[in-house]
CSV table of C-alpha atoms and ligand atoms in Angstrom, one decimal:
chain,number,residue,atom,x,y,z
J,1,MET,CA,2.8,4.2,73.2
J,2,PHE,CA,3.3,1.5,71.1
J,3,ARG,CA,7.3,1.6,71.4
J,4,HIS,CA,7.0,-1.8,69.7
J,5,LYS,CA,5.1,-0.6,65.9
J,6,PRO,CA,6.8,0.2,63.1
J,7,VAL,CA,7.4,4.0,62.3
J,8,TRP,CA,7.7,6.4,59.0
J,9,VAL,CA,9.9,8.7,59.8
J,10,ASN,CA,10.4,11.7,57.3
J,11,ILE,CA,13.7,13.1,57.3
J,12,ASP,CA,13.7,16.7,54.8
J,13,VAL,CA,17.5,17.7,54.3
J,14,PRO,CA,16.3,21.5,53.0
J,15,THR,CA,14.3,21.6,56.6
J,16,LYS,CA,16.8,19.6,58.3
J,17,CYS,CA,13.3,18.1,59.8
J,18,TYR,CA,13.4,14.2,61.6
J,19,THR,CA,10.3,13.5,61.5
J,20,LEU,CA,8.7,11.4,63.5
J,21,HIS,CA,4.8,9.5,62.5
J,22,ARG,CA,3.3,6.7,63.0
J,23,GLU,CA,0.2,6.2,61.1
J,24,CYS,CA,-2.1,9.0,59.7
J,25,SER,CA,-2.7,11.0,56.7
J,26,TYR,CA,0.5,11.9,56.0
J,27,THR,CA,1.7,8.2,56.2
J,28,ASN,CA,-1.4,7.3,53.9
J,29,ARG,CA,-0.5,10.1,51.8
J,30,MET,CA,3.2,9.3,51.3
J,31,CYS,CA,4.6,9.0,47.5
J,32,GLU,CA,7.7,8.8,45.5
J,33,THR,CA,8.8,12.0,44.2
J,34,PRO,CA,11.5,13.1,43.0
J,35,TYR,CA,13.3,14.5,45.0
J,36,LYS,CA,11.8,12.6,47.8
J,37,GLY,CA,12.5,8.5,48.4
J,38,VAL,CA,9.8,6.3,50.5
J,39,GLY,CA,12.2,3.7,51.5
J,40,LYS,CA,14.9,4.9,50.8
J,41,LEU,CA,16.4,8.3,50.0
J,42,LYS,CA,16.9,11.2,47.7
J,43,ARG,CA,18.3,14.3,47.3
J,44,ASP,CA,16.4,16.3,49.2
J,45,GLY,CA,15.6,13.0,52.0
J,46,GLY,CA,12.8,10.9,52.5
J,47,TRP,CA,10.6,8.4,54.4
J,48,ILE,CA,12.0,5.4,55.9
J,49,ARG,CA,10.3,2.6,57.9
J,50,PHE,CA,12.1,1.5,61.4
J,51,ARG,CA,10.9,-1.4,63.7
J,52,ASN,CA,9.9,0.7,66.4
J,53,GLU,CA,10.4,4.2,67.5
J,54,ASP,CA,13.4,3.7,69.8
J,55,ILE,CA,15.2,2.6,66.3
J,56,ALA,CA,13.8,5.6,65.0
J,57,LEU,CA,15.1,7.6,67.9
J,58,LYS,CA,18.3,5.8,67.4
J,59,ARG,CA,19.4,7.0,64.8
J,60,GLN,CA,18.3,10.9,65.4
J,61,GLN,CA,20.7,10.8,67.5
J,62,GLU,CA,23.6,9.0,66.1
J,63,GLU,CA,23.5,10.4,62.6
J,64,TYR,CA,20.9,13.6,61.4
J,65,GLU,CA,21.3,15.0,65.5
J,66,GLN,CA,21.3,18.4,63.5
J,67,TYR,CA,18.1,18.0,62.9
J,68,GLU,CA,14.9,18.9,64.7
J,69,LEU,CA,13.2,16.2,66.2
J,70,ILE,CA,9.4,16.1,65.7
J,71,ILE,CA,7.2,13.5,67.0
J,72,HIS,CA,3.5,15.0,64.7
J,73,CYS,CA,1.8,11.8,65.8
J,74,LYS,CA,1.4,9.3,69.1
I,1,LIG,ZN1,2.0,11.5,61.7
């Protein structure tokens, strides 16, 4: 695991999923839509970049504890 590397989190409000990605086909294809942002949250959530995995996991515990945590790719 590369804990010092930046990660992307897909925060999905409708399904209450907090999905952590490093780099995969999803992060390569992410794009802004009317309801999902990239780098910011919209009505249905969005893709947020964190400096490393620990910070992303801490944010999940602090603000998204009702969301299901999914580690998509390692
Ligand atoms: Zn992934």
